[in-house]
Amino acid sequence: MNYLDQLESESIHIMREVAGQFERPALLFSGGKDSITLVHLALKAFRPGKLPFPLVHIDTGHNFQEVLNFRDKLAAQIGEKLIVRHVEDTIREKKLKEPTGRNATRNGLQTFTLLDAIEEWEFDACIGGARRDEEKARAKERVFSVRDEFGSWDPKRQRPELWNLYNGRIHKGENVRVFPISNWTELDVWNYIRREKIELPSIYFAHERELLIRDGKLMATAGGVIKPEADDQVVRRNVRFRTVGDISCTAASESKAATLDSVIAEIQATRISERGETRMDDQLSEAAMEDRKKGGYF
Amino acid sequence: MDLLRFITAGSVDDGKSTLIGRLLYDSKSILTDQLEAIERASKSRNDGSIDLALLTDGLRSEREQGITIDVAYRYFQTPKRKFIIVDAPGHIQYTRNMVTGASNCQLAIVLVDARLGVVEQTRRHSLIASLLGIPHLVVAINKMDLVGYSQDVYSDICIHYADLAKKLNAHQVTYIPMSALNGDNVVDRSTSMPWYEGPTLLDHLETVAINDESDGEPLDRHPARFPVQYVIRPQTAELHDYRGYAGKITSGLFRKGDSITILPSGATSTIEAIEVAEKHLDEAATPQSVILHLATDIDISRGDLIVRTERLPVTSQTVEAMLCWMDTKELKTGSKYILQVGTFRTRCSVREIAYQLNIETYEQIEGIDNLKLNDMAKVTLRTAQPISFDPYPKNRTTGGAILIDETSNVTVGALMLMGEV
């Protein structure tokens, strides 16, 4: 059996385990390629039935407009429920202090909104599009990752996970983060998108836009999220985004690749990893991701 | 392109990290920024040289202690095959994590230090690979540079290990002399060991036949098994009578028109349709995820097992199993747990510990009535409801089960079901 078929079947199996084992699951949807792939897999797992979970988006208020439009269009197209919760509301209600300064991002504040949403809707399982090849702490995490009532991941207390048996039994207040595409690589996702003809937001393909060059990275000026400083050079370039996160922490790649084939060819040829090229938030320390996960992050 | 999952267990001292680093580096699977990050971290540790273990040990506590504690998964591919490396700890106190990692692998690399030969750790890792039913073993005789690339040393270790392999009933064993540090016989052929004519490690990984079970029977002769995960019932006007059983075929092959039996009830029916992504197929085989439709309306829900009637599994309430105990709380004879096999869960009690297996000497110790973390034992279980399974040595997917603690909800044991008593 072809490896993409194997990976697809494994992911569908995991999604169905979620539906079979939990009362109130949710699929965390960001509008990025990985969560779009998750939606596609969920449709394969449950059609012609309805999805047994809503799509949930934690909106930092710093998202690309193209991605938000795509999110709404996709939810309408498939006729499934979309829940959006805003980090701005959490900041206001909880009087959270927003990070300020040069490379400030709301990425860390997302966790508060996510945990509130989990409480509000009593979600017992949240499906996410994290992959083990992304980052070294993620390479250690189980497919069913049990989180305590504070959302914390404890790497020393991970449950054994054998064969294709997943144990989703939890106490009230705990929840499980489930990662159906754990075993996919970045390239697997792209090849699958090509094979299945999955539509993506336009910012994944080369387009011209205004950016500023900061610390050697190309950051979008869209929405005024990043405030230009004196030494930032503002430029217009042909770029595409290799990952789609917050405007504040996602760098663009210079590119002329306007089609899926040419994007995949570029990713195949690159010698820099996905998060290394595009994410400012992982580069803070050697254990940045591990620490965020312990704090309840995805 | 196909996919091979293999495990390698050990720590820095065993040369595991160097071996994985070498495989990734020489197959050009480490990216520039990842290498730079390791270089930075190596420098901050003041030891000067690049420490490839920093690539594999992803947790802060692992890097601090210089050991692997939990399983990490690495991915790489060559033009011939895709690989998942299951990077597991080697220390005895993390045996349960190695067992977790081994359960899904088709091949295990057992690292042997050429200076030390076959030692306790070799015996332990080999036993786990064999108990977990991994079909292919590679004995990587590493650090050959430290024994002058001596063919005699290599041959002695092979002879010694063959003895062990016989005790374990391991059939497919491949011996490769290498120096992971210098790259001999990992990806590139060694020029220092012209006497060795076998494949390099990567050659072997790229060409070994991937078969999950060791009996080599054609797929449609394997028992056909389908644990029901979820029932799809849209209940809309146009799909009013639609009722599909969603699941993954864990063994064998199903065809439209097959006579099937539902376990544990024993009810029978025939397959009316096999559906994948809203298309109908005439047949489907493991490991496909599908939706089955049956000709008759019978009561089926999550936990039921649909099988082809011509070859039924074992169905019993009293079963024998090999158990790996995975909890810090001891198991005592008579304790009750939840047993999960496929999608089916039932309560069970551990009736008897026939013997505990010393995982280094392979000695069977009788008269035991409790098990501690990482102990292996042959046990007898009594289940509240009958369970259906195939003996683990014949089928790893349908013969594997877990024990769950009813109060902590933690997975506390791995079971390889052997048969009814």
XYZ file of C-alpha atoms in Angstrom:
719
model
C 0.000 0.000 0.000
C 1.227 3.454 -0.912
C 2.523 5.457 2.065
C 0.002 8.275 1.586
C -2.829 5.738 1.739
C -1.320 4.258 4.894
C -1.004 7.655 6.538
C -4.515 8.614 5.466
C -5.996 5.429 6.891
C -4.108 5.852 10.168
C -5.437 9.416 10.509
C -9.018 8.412 9.705
C -8.761 5.649 12.292
C -7.605 8.173 14.914
C -10.457 10.579 14.074
C -12.984 7.775 14.451
C -11.448 6.808 17.784
C -12.093 10.374 18.916
C -15.718 10.146 17.783
C -16.101 6.764 19.495
C -14.412 7.605 22.788
C -15.399 11.190 23.575
C -18.631 13.002 24.349
C -17.743 16.516 23.196
C -14.797 16.659 20.825
C -13.732 19.626 18.702
C -11.445 20.128 15.737
C -9.102 23.080 16.135
C -9.015 24.869 12.832
C -6.605 27.665 11.982
C -7.038 27.926 8.243
C -3.501 26.627 7.695
C -2.687 23.706 5.392
C -2.411 21.164 8.214
C -5.823 21.902 9.687
C -7.344 22.080 6.198
C -5.931 18.583 5.664
C -7.539 17.516 8.949
C -10.934 18.730 7.737
C -10.490 16.803 4.515
C -9.613 13.647 6.496
C -12.595 14.192 8.811
C -14.936 14.360 5.820
C -13.465 11.090 4.563
C -13.924 9.539 7.990
C -17.558 10.547 8.565
C -19.346 11.386 5.301
C -22.163 10.936 4.383
C -22.795 11.684 8.081
C -22.264 15.032 9.771
C -18.912 15.610 11.443
C -19.223 14.576 15.102
C -17.425 17.771 16.152
C -17.480 21.503 15.390
C -14.544 23.398 13.919
C -13.085 25.792 16.480
C -10.863 28.727 15.617
C -8.933 30.677 18.226
C -8.507 33.992 16.449
C -5.660 36.152 17.730
C -6.912 39.143 15.753
C -3.601 39.040 13.898
C -4.590 36.626 11.172
C -4.275 37.183 7.459
C -7.616 38.308 6.024
C -7.244 35.838 3.123
C -7.104 33.011 5.659
C -10.166 34.186 7.601
C -12.147 34.453 4.364
C -11.016 30.981 3.398
C -12.028 29.625 6.811
C -15.562 31.007 6.514
C -15.929 29.819 2.941
C -14.813 26.279 3.786
C -17.120 25.993 6.810
C -20.057 27.185 4.697
C -19.146 24.856 1.829
C -19.128 21.725 3.966
C -22.096 22.890 6.064
C -20.441 22.271 9.426
C -20.495 24.344 12.582
C -17.688 26.860 13.091
C -17.006 28.379 16.508
C -14.692 31.399 16.657
C -13.270 32.738 19.896
C -11.207 35.911 19.984
C -8.009 36.478 21.929
C -8.970 40.177 22.072
C -12.041 39.292 24.149
C -9.922 37.293 26.579
C -7.472 40.169 26.894
C -10.342 42.538 27.704
C -12.251 40.238 30.053
C -9.259 38.910 31.931
C -7.297 42.165 31.785
C -4.341 40.272 30.336
C -1.227 42.223 29.631
C -0.391 42.194 25.943
C 3.245 41.650 25.123
C 4.766 44.819 23.781
C 8.003 45.682 22.106
C 9.711 44.928 18.885
C 8.706 41.334 18.177
C 5.593 41.170 20.351
C 3.135 38.406 19.501
C -0.203 37.237 20.850
C 0.793 33.655 20.188
C 1.259 32.938 23.901
C -2.087 34.492 24.803
C -3.889 32.043 22.524
C -3.525 29.449 25.260
C -5.819 31.444 27.594
C -8.538 31.724 24.965
C -8.183 28.064 24.059
C -8.505 26.926 27.676
C -11.542 29.212 28.130
C -13.167 27.784 25.011
C -12.508 24.245 26.279
C -14.237 25.170 29.544
C -17.105 27.045 27.922
C -18.026 24.193 25.555
C -16.840 21.427 27.879
C -14.662 19.956 25.160
C -13.115 16.676 26.277
C -10.961 16.205 23.171
C -9.396 18.733 20.817
C -8.096 17.505 17.489
C -5.103 19.434 16.183
C -2.834 19.389 13.160
C 0.544 19.223 14.914
C 3.146 16.930 13.352
C 6.088 15.224 15.002
C 8.538 16.290 12.328
C 7.937 19.972 13.124
C 9.826 20.286 16.338
C 11.764 18.146 18.824
C 9.270 18.378 21.717
C 6.449 17.460 19.337
C 8.510 14.442 18.228
C 8.020 13.119 21.763
C 4.283 13.568 22.113
C 1.720 10.794 21.912
C -1.177 10.806 19.432
C -3.603 10.986 22.375
C -1.977 13.546 24.655
C -3.729 13.800 28.009
C -3.771 17.278 29.533
C -4.695 18.107 33.098
C -7.326 20.677 34.053
C -4.797 23.448 33.369
C -4.136 22.099 29.896
C -0.590 21.146 30.854
C 1.431 18.485 29.109
C 3.629 16.433 31.408
C 6.200 14.640 29.264
C 7.173 12.370 32.140
C 3.643 11.092 32.647
C 2.701 10.202 29.113
C 0.531 7.124 28.770
C 2.010 4.140 26.990
C 0.468 4.007 23.503
C 0.740 0.646 21.776
C -0.321 -0.810 18.419
C -3.377 1.085 17.286
C -4.981 1.140 20.728
C -5.737 4.598 22.072
C -6.796 5.171 25.654
C -8.973 8.272 25.895
C -10.347 7.686 29.399
C -10.069 10.865 31.441
C -11.354 12.454 34.613
C -13.805 15.318 34.493
C -11.982 18.563 33.774
C -9.112 16.890 31.943
C -8.968 16.900 28.183
C -7.075 15.114 25.462
C -5.272 16.760 22.575
C -5.365 14.426 19.608
C -2.941 14.633 16.706
C -4.133 12.496 13.774
C -1.341 13.601 11.421
C 1.456 13.033 13.952
C 3.305 10.762 11.543
C 3.020 12.978 8.469
C 5.917 15.137 7.340
C 5.594 18.566 5.785
C 6.164 17.026 2.370
C 3.569 14.297 2.983
C 0.976 16.994 3.647
C 1.869 18.834 0.447
C 1.851 15.654 -1.629
C -1.506 14.700 -0.158
C -2.934 18.160 -0.908
C -1.809 17.728 -4.498
C -3.175 14.196 -4.808
C -6.535 15.029 -3.246
C -6.793 18.422 -4.995
C -7.403 20.204 -1.701
C -7.920 23.949 -1.997
C -5.656 26.270 0.043
C -5.719 29.978 0.946
C -4.051 32.119 -1.698
C -1.160 33.227 0.530
C 0.480 29.789 0.155
C 1.247 30.731 -3.453
C 3.578 33.403 -4.748
C 2.067 36.873 -4.818
C 3.378 40.402 -4.549
C 2.925 42.243 -1.259
C 4.413 44.840 1.008
C 6.780 43.555 3.684
C 9.433 44.776 5.992
C 12.804 43.187 6.499
C 13.492 42.556 10.161
C 16.323 40.434 11.514
C 16.786 39.060 8.016
C 13.178 37.820 7.828
C 10.415 39.101 5.565
C 7.409 40.106 7.676
C 4.073 41.189 6.195
C 2.891 44.724 6.888
C -0.734 43.623 6.324
C -3.268 44.863 8.849
C -0.716 47.066 10.558
C 0.075 44.277 13.025
C 3.809 44.864 12.850
C 4.721 48.489 13.372
C 7.680 49.521 11.216
C 10.621 50.882 13.165
C 13.317 53.236 11.979
C 15.762 50.546 10.888
C 13.150 48.338 9.181
C 13.295 48.484 5.438
C 9.863 48.406 3.752
C 9.864 46.561 0.436
C 7.558 44.987 -2.139
C 8.442 41.404 -3.001
C 7.092 38.246 -4.573
C 6.541 35.884 -1.684
C 4.581 32.912 -0.477
C 3.988 31.635 3.046
C 5.248 28.175 3.908
C 3.232 28.091 7.152
C 0.278 30.197 8.113
C 0.204 31.514 11.639
C -0.056 34.964 13.097
C 1.102 37.889 11.005
C 3.266 38.864 13.976
C 5.334 35.681 14.005
C 5.152 34.140 10.529
C 7.814 35.062 8.018
C 7.346 34.900 4.258
C 9.600 33.138 1.757
C 10.691 34.877 -1.378
C 9.314 32.837 -4.226
C 7.876 32.803 -7.714
C 6.081 29.490 -7.155
C 2.480 30.183 -8.095
C 1.294 26.606 -8.570
C 1.163 23.605 -6.263
C 3.767 21.751 -8.327
C 6.254 24.582 -8.132
C 5.645 25.121 -4.388
C 6.301 21.432 -3.738
C 9.432 21.531 -5.898
C 10.750 24.448 -3.812
C 9.996 22.742 -0.515
C 11.690 19.567 -1.719
C 14.811 21.507 -2.595
C 15.079 23.620 0.548
C 17.711 22.940 3.180
C 15.872 24.831 5.926
C 13.121 23.335 8.064
C 9.561 24.614 8.027
C 9.537 26.200 11.466
C 13.123 27.378 11.141
C 12.282 29.319 8.023
C 9.014 30.829 9.112
C 8.411 30.851 12.856
C 9.798 33.496 15.111
C 8.213 31.992 18.222
C 10.247 28.747 18.330
C 13.577 30.452 18.248
C 13.427 31.978 21.696
C 15.154 29.063 23.428
C 16.107 25.441 23.024
C 12.977 24.328 24.895
C 10.509 27.007 23.710
C 7.927 24.535 22.444
C 8.248 22.161 25.405
C 7.658 25.053 27.795
C 4.627 26.308 25.888
C 3.127 22.837 25.837
C 3.575 22.519 29.575
C 1.642 25.780 29.826
C -1.313 24.383 27.910
C -0.352 25.325 24.352
C -1.013 23.015 21.516
C 6.601 4.237 -2.330
C 6.255 2.177 0.837
C 6.921 2.890 4.475
C 9.136 1.066 6.999
C 8.948 1.707 10.738
C 11.984 0.597 12.667
C 13.113 0.929 16.245
C 16.512 1.511 17.687
C 16.962 1.553 21.424
C 19.827 2.804 23.496
C 21.587 5.919 24.711
C 24.590 8.032 23.872
C 27.056 5.495 25.257
C 25.645 2.786 23.035
C 26.221 4.894 19.964
C 22.504 5.099 19.168
C 22.403 8.843 18.704
C 25.494 8.733 16.560
C 23.923 6.007 14.463
C 20.661 7.914 13.951
C 22.572 11.130 13.387
C 24.712 9.339 10.810
C 21.692 7.890 8.991
C 20.022 11.293 8.844
C 23.171 13.198 8.042
C 24.512 10.886 5.346
C 21.079 10.547 3.737
C 20.930 14.382 3.768
C 17.885 14.459 6.008
C 19.192 16.969 8.535
C 18.448 20.490 7.461
C 20.840 23.395 7.763
C 19.016 25.258 10.523
C 18.623 22.074 12.600
C 22.343 21.423 12.336
C 23.115 25.017 13.282
C 20.862 24.731 16.327
C 22.766 21.631 17.451
C 26.080 23.354 16.893
C 24.945 26.297 19.018
C 23.723 24.016 21.798
C 26.873 21.871 21.660
C 29.027 24.968 22.047
C 27.039 26.198 25.030
C 27.809 22.908 26.702
C 31.487 23.618 26.290
C 32.430 20.263 24.880
C 33.385 21.616 21.497
C 32.356 18.704 19.288
C 28.921 18.471 17.696
C 26.710 16.298 19.850
C 24.242 14.520 17.582
C 22.292 13.314 20.610
C 20.928 16.838 20.886
C 19.096 16.122 17.667
C 17.262 13.146 19.073
C 16.757 13.959 22.740
C 13.917 16.446 22.541
C 13.133 17.066 26.197
C 14.958 19.371 28.545
C 15.472 16.630 31.131
C 16.878 14.298 28.499
C 19.405 16.843 27.329
C 20.383 17.626 30.900
C 20.992 13.999 31.770
C 22.309 12.885 28.402
C 19.876 9.983 28.201
C 16.779 9.122 26.222
C 13.724 8.787 28.470
C 10.803 8.583 26.098
C 10.261 7.560 22.514
C 10.813 10.140 19.784
C 9.829 9.737 16.171
C 12.074 10.784 13.278
C 11.204 10.829 9.618
C 13.361 10.519 6.564
C 13.170 9.255 3.070
C 15.410 8.098 0.289
C 14.461 7.687 -3.350
C 13.555 4.065 -2.528
C 11.560 4.191 0.671
C 10.096 6.292 3.457
C 11.163 5.611 7.026
C 9.891 6.278 10.503
C 12.635 5.888 13.095
C 11.297 5.019 16.497
C 14.032 6.355 18.707
C 13.676 4.589 22.057
C 15.451 4.584 25.417
C 17.763 1.715 26.265
C 17.928 1.807 30.053
C 16.089 -0.875 31.963
C 14.054 1.683 33.934
C 12.479 2.925 30.680
C 11.615 -0.525 29.327
C 7.919 0.399 29.084
C 8.762 3.238 26.712
C 10.767 0.892 24.533
C 7.846 -1.547 24.507
C 5.516 1.292 23.459
C 7.844 2.157 20.595
C 8.374 -1.448 19.497
C 4.695 -2.314 19.157
C 4.284 -0.845 15.672
C 7.689 -1.600 14.174
C 8.543 -4.030 11.416
C 12.264 -4.017 12.124
C 14.494 -3.559 15.157
C 18.133 -2.529 15.209
C 19.902 -4.093 18.177
C 23.096 -2.202 18.915
C 26.090 -4.211 20.041
C 29.313 -2.547 21.117
C 32.059 -4.545 19.365
C 34.304 -4.158 22.424
C 31.716 -5.621 24.788
C 29.932 -8.187 22.634
C 26.575 -9.593 23.701
C 25.717 -8.110 27.110
C 22.603 -7.821 29.328
C 21.262 -4.901 27.349
C 21.577 -6.832 24.084
C 19.640 -9.702 25.605
C 16.967 -7.376 26.966
C 16.458 -5.450 23.718
C 16.403 -8.652 21.704
C 13.813 -10.173 24.004
C 11.544 -7.133 23.762
C 11.816 -7.133 19.961
C 10.967 -10.803 19.919
C 8.089 -10.642 22.437
C 6.581 -7.736 20.531
C 6.787 -9.850 17.381
C 9.046 -7.618 15.298
C 9.751 -9.738 12.216
C 13.220 -8.419 11.284
C 16.225 -8.004 13.534
C 19.395 -6.178 12.563
C 22.336 -6.754 14.850
C 24.415 -3.627 14.390
C 27.890 -4.473 15.598
C 29.073 -0.945 16.197
C 32.372 0.726 17.123
C 34.316 -1.629 14.863
C 36.931 1.144 14.615
C 37.776 0.499 18.275
C 38.568 -3.170 17.663
C 40.749 -2.570 14.620
C 37.937 -3.551 12.209
C 38.670 -7.156 13.166
C 36.758 -9.846 11.326
C 37.402 -12.281 14.191
C 35.690 -10.026 16.697
C 32.746 -9.688 14.324
C 32.488 -13.447 13.710
C 32.651 -14.236 17.431
C 29.798 -11.872 18.166
C 27.723 -13.341 15.327
C 28.211 -16.864 16.684
C 27.401 -15.749 20.181
C 24.275 -13.894 19.074
C 23.026 -16.756 16.883
C 22.718 -18.794 20.050
C 20.525 -16.098 21.564
C 18.449 -15.823 18.378
C 17.726 -19.543 18.558
C 16.372 -19.198 22.095
C 14.152 -16.318 20.976
C 12.897 -18.052 17.850
C 14.078 -15.071 15.825
C 14.136 -16.022 12.156
C 15.298 -13.051 10.186
C 18.520 -11.793 11.687
C 21.004 -9.675 9.720
C 24.464 -8.867 11.077
C 26.207 -5.662 9.998
C 29.654 -4.564 11.262
C 29.862 -0.774 11.390
C 31.351 2.351 12.845
C 28.569 4.905 13.160
C 31.111 7.493 14.251
C 33.124 7.191 11.054
C 30.223 6.277 8.824
C 31.407 2.751 7.986
C 28.577 0.601 6.547
C 25.816 2.930 7.731
C 25.034 4.659 4.451
C 28.361 4.324 2.695
C 30.258 1.075 2.301
C 33.286 0.725 4.530
C 36.721 0.610 2.987
C 38.174 -0.618 6.282
C 36.252 -3.918 6.272
C 36.722 -5.397 2.793
C 35.993 -8.846 4.284
C 32.346 -7.908 4.831
C 30.247 -8.570 1.753
C 26.735 -7.951 3.075
C 24.628 -4.843 2.697
C 25.182 -1.526 4.458
C 22.526 -0.621 7.014
C 20.706 1.738 4.656
C 20.852 -0.809 1.795
C 19.208 -3.307 4.084
C 16.568 -0.868 5.335
C 15.734 0.061 1.755
C 15.338 -3.474 0.482
C 14.088 -5.667 3.338
C 10.648 -7.124 2.613
C 8.034 -5.354 4.719
C 5.683 -7.920 6.112
C 3.958 -7.369 9.369
C 3.363 -11.001 10.152
C 6.068 -13.587 9.794
C 4.045 -16.376 8.190
C 4.171 -14.842 4.690
C 0.686 -16.041 3.675
C -1.118 -14.113 0.946
C -3.434 -11.411 2.242
C -6.768 -13.045 1.434
C -5.787 -16.121 3.421
C -5.194 -14.055 6.537
C -8.135 -13.939 8.906
C -10.318 -10.920 8.048
C -10.932 -8.651 11.055
C -12.808 -5.374 11.417
C -13.317 -3.787 14.860
C -16.276 -1.379 14.686
C -15.211 2.101 15.769
C -18.275 4.170 15.081
C -21.712 3.818 13.531
C -22.549 6.376 10.846
C -26.251 7.204 10.667
C -26.943 10.543 8.950
C -30.715 10.324 9.694
C -31.506 12.845 6.998
C -34.545 12.632 4.713
C -32.600 11.263 1.725
C -30.373 8.956 3.803
C -33.040 7.831 6.204
C -32.069 4.165 6.220
C -28.328 4.633 5.888
C -26.395 2.685 8.500
C -22.659 2.227 8.001
C -20.105 0.644 10.295
C -16.908 2.670 10.302
C -13.561 1.103 11.166
C -10.167 -0.014 10.010
C -9.500 -3.475 8.611
C -6.866 -4.740 11.038
C -6.196 -7.989 9.233
C -6.950 -9.689 5.928
C -9.411 -8.760 3.226
C -13.177 -8.363 2.898
C -15.205 -8.749 -0.298
C -18.716 -7.708 -1.149
C -20.932 -10.742 -0.540
C -18.699 -12.279 2.172
C -20.427 -14.137 4.994
C -19.523 -12.488 8.230
C -19.960 -13.075 11.948
C -20.303 -10.383 14.576
C -18.520 -11.004 17.858
C -19.066 -11.405 20.709
C -22.805 -11.881 19.876
C -22.194 -14.521 17.193
C -24.864 -13.039 14.883
C -24.265 -13.553 11.158
C -24.896 -11.584 7.994
C -23.307 -10.786 4.639
C -21.450 -7.730 3.381
C -23.718 -5.708 1.144
C -21.315 -2.901 0.347
C -17.843 -1.586 1.168
C -17.604 2.192 1.099
C -14.583 4.506 1.092
C -15.028 8.271 0.784
C -18.553 7.840 -0.578
C -17.445 5.404 -3.299
C -18.219 1.695 -3.393
C -15.507 -0.960 -3.675
C -15.699 -4.678 -4.422
C -13.022 -5.474 -1.878
C -10.833 -3.828 0.720
C -7.844 -5.031 2.736
C -5.790 -4.129 5.776
C -4.787 -1.406 6.669
C -7.637 0.430 4.899
C -10.209 2.446 6.830
C -13.647 1.780 5.354
C -17.381 1.747 6.023
C -19.123 -1.646 5.870
C -22.812 -2.117 5.078
C -24.525 -5.367 5.998
C -27.445 -7.085 4.298
C -29.489 -7.451 7.458
C -30.410 -5.100 10.261
C -28.683 -6.332 13.385
C -27.634 -4.658 16.570
C -24.008 -3.616 16.110
C -22.158 -0.904 17.966
C -18.654 0.278 18.831
C -16.649 -2.544 20.333
C -18.093 -5.275 18.132
C -15.743 -7.226 15.894
C -16.839 -8.148 12.362
C -14.971 -11.167 10.952
C -15.264 -13.418 7.922
C -17.141 -16.466 9.121
C -14.809 -18.980 7.461
C -12.040 -18.217 9.935
C -13.145 -17.227 13.402
C -10.878 -15.818 16.094
C -10.517 -17.198 19.595
C -13.435 -16.080 21.780
C -13.019 -16.722 25.472
C -13.335 -15.373 29.002
C -10.206 -17.028 30.338
C -7.055 -16.215 28.427
C -3.305 -16.526 28.699
C -1.091 -13.601 27.835
C 2.398 -12.192 28.105
C 2.158 -8.990 30.101
C 4.500 -6.033 30.333
C 3.619 -4.095 33.479
C 3.908 -0.345 32.938
C 2.782 1.340 36.124
C 4.612 2.392 39.262
C 1.738 0.967 41.298
C 2.331 -2.788 41.629
C 0.093 -5.369 40.063
C -1.161 -7.957 42.547
C -2.835 -11.226 41.668
C -6.578 -10.711 41.819
C -6.462 -7.016 40.863
C -9.129 -5.764 38.459
C -8.583 -3.616 35.381
C -10.245 -2.598 32.142
C -9.006 -4.597 29.194
C -9.099 -3.041 25.723
C -8.664 -5.208 22.634
C -9.476 -3.561 19.298
C -12.331 -1.217 20.179
C -13.799 -3.543 22.790
C -13.487 -2.871 26.514
C -14.426 -5.120 29.395
C -13.390 -5.544 33.000
C -10.944 -8.260 33.874
C -9.003 -9.665 36.773
C -5.514 -11.094 36.832
C -6.089 -14.597 38.107
C -2.616 -15.969 38.173
C 0.973 -15.127 37.364
C 2.346 -18.317 35.818
C 5.882 -16.979 35.871
C 7.846 -13.798 35.687
C 10.384 -13.619 32.897
C 13.804 -12.250 33.743
C 14.355 -10.082 30.701
C 18.130 -10.396 30.801
C 18.687 -14.062 31.668
C 15.364 -15.302 30.202
C 14.904 -17.322 33.374
C 11.280 -18.096 34.286
C 10.613 -17.337 37.930
C 7.598 -19.054 39.442
C 5.687 -18.386 42.638
C 5.323 -14.647 42.024
C 2.172 -12.797 43.082
C 2.969 -9.223 42.214
C 4.642 -7.332 39.391
C 6.572 -4.087 39.433
C 7.141 -1.436 36.789
C 8.765 -2.948 33.657
C 8.287 -6.570 34.751
C 7.342 -9.136 32.114
C 5.215 -12.129 33.007
C 2.996 -14.850 31.682
C -0.452 -14.343 33.218
C -3.950 -15.766 33.136
C -6.844 -13.319 32.905
C -10.540 -13.726 33.496
C -12.717 -11.223 31.633
C -16.241 -10.069 32.511
C -17.386 -10.607 28.934
C -15.809 -12.895 26.329
C -13.095 -11.244 24.227
C -12.260 -12.137 20.630
C -8.676 -12.097 19.373
C -6.036 -13.923 17.369
C -2.963 -15.251 19.153
C -0.359 -12.481 19.109
C 2.391 -14.480 17.370
C -0.006 -14.915 14.434
C -1.410 -11.394 14.400
C 0.097 -8.435 16.202
C -2.794 -6.075 15.586
C -5.662 -8.275 16.687
C -3.677 -10.043 19.409
C -2.429 -6.963 21.249
C -4.378 -5.511 24.160
C -3.917 -2.988 26.945
C -4.895 -2.828 30.593
C -6.326 0.429 31.945
C -6.516 1.316 35.630
C -10.144 2.045 36.463
C -9.416 4.834 38.893
C -6.377 6.594 37.431
C -7.442 5.890 33.803
C -3.796 5.316 32.954
C -2.637 2.551 30.602
C -0.861 0.207 33.015
C -0.124 -2.898 31.008
C 0.558 -4.228 27.519
C -0.811 -7.676 26.750
C 0.167 -10.068 24.045
C -2.783 -12.447 24.041
C -1.694 -16.042 23.491
C -4.802 -18.204 23.655
C -7.623 -19.485 25.780
C -6.989 -21.591 28.811
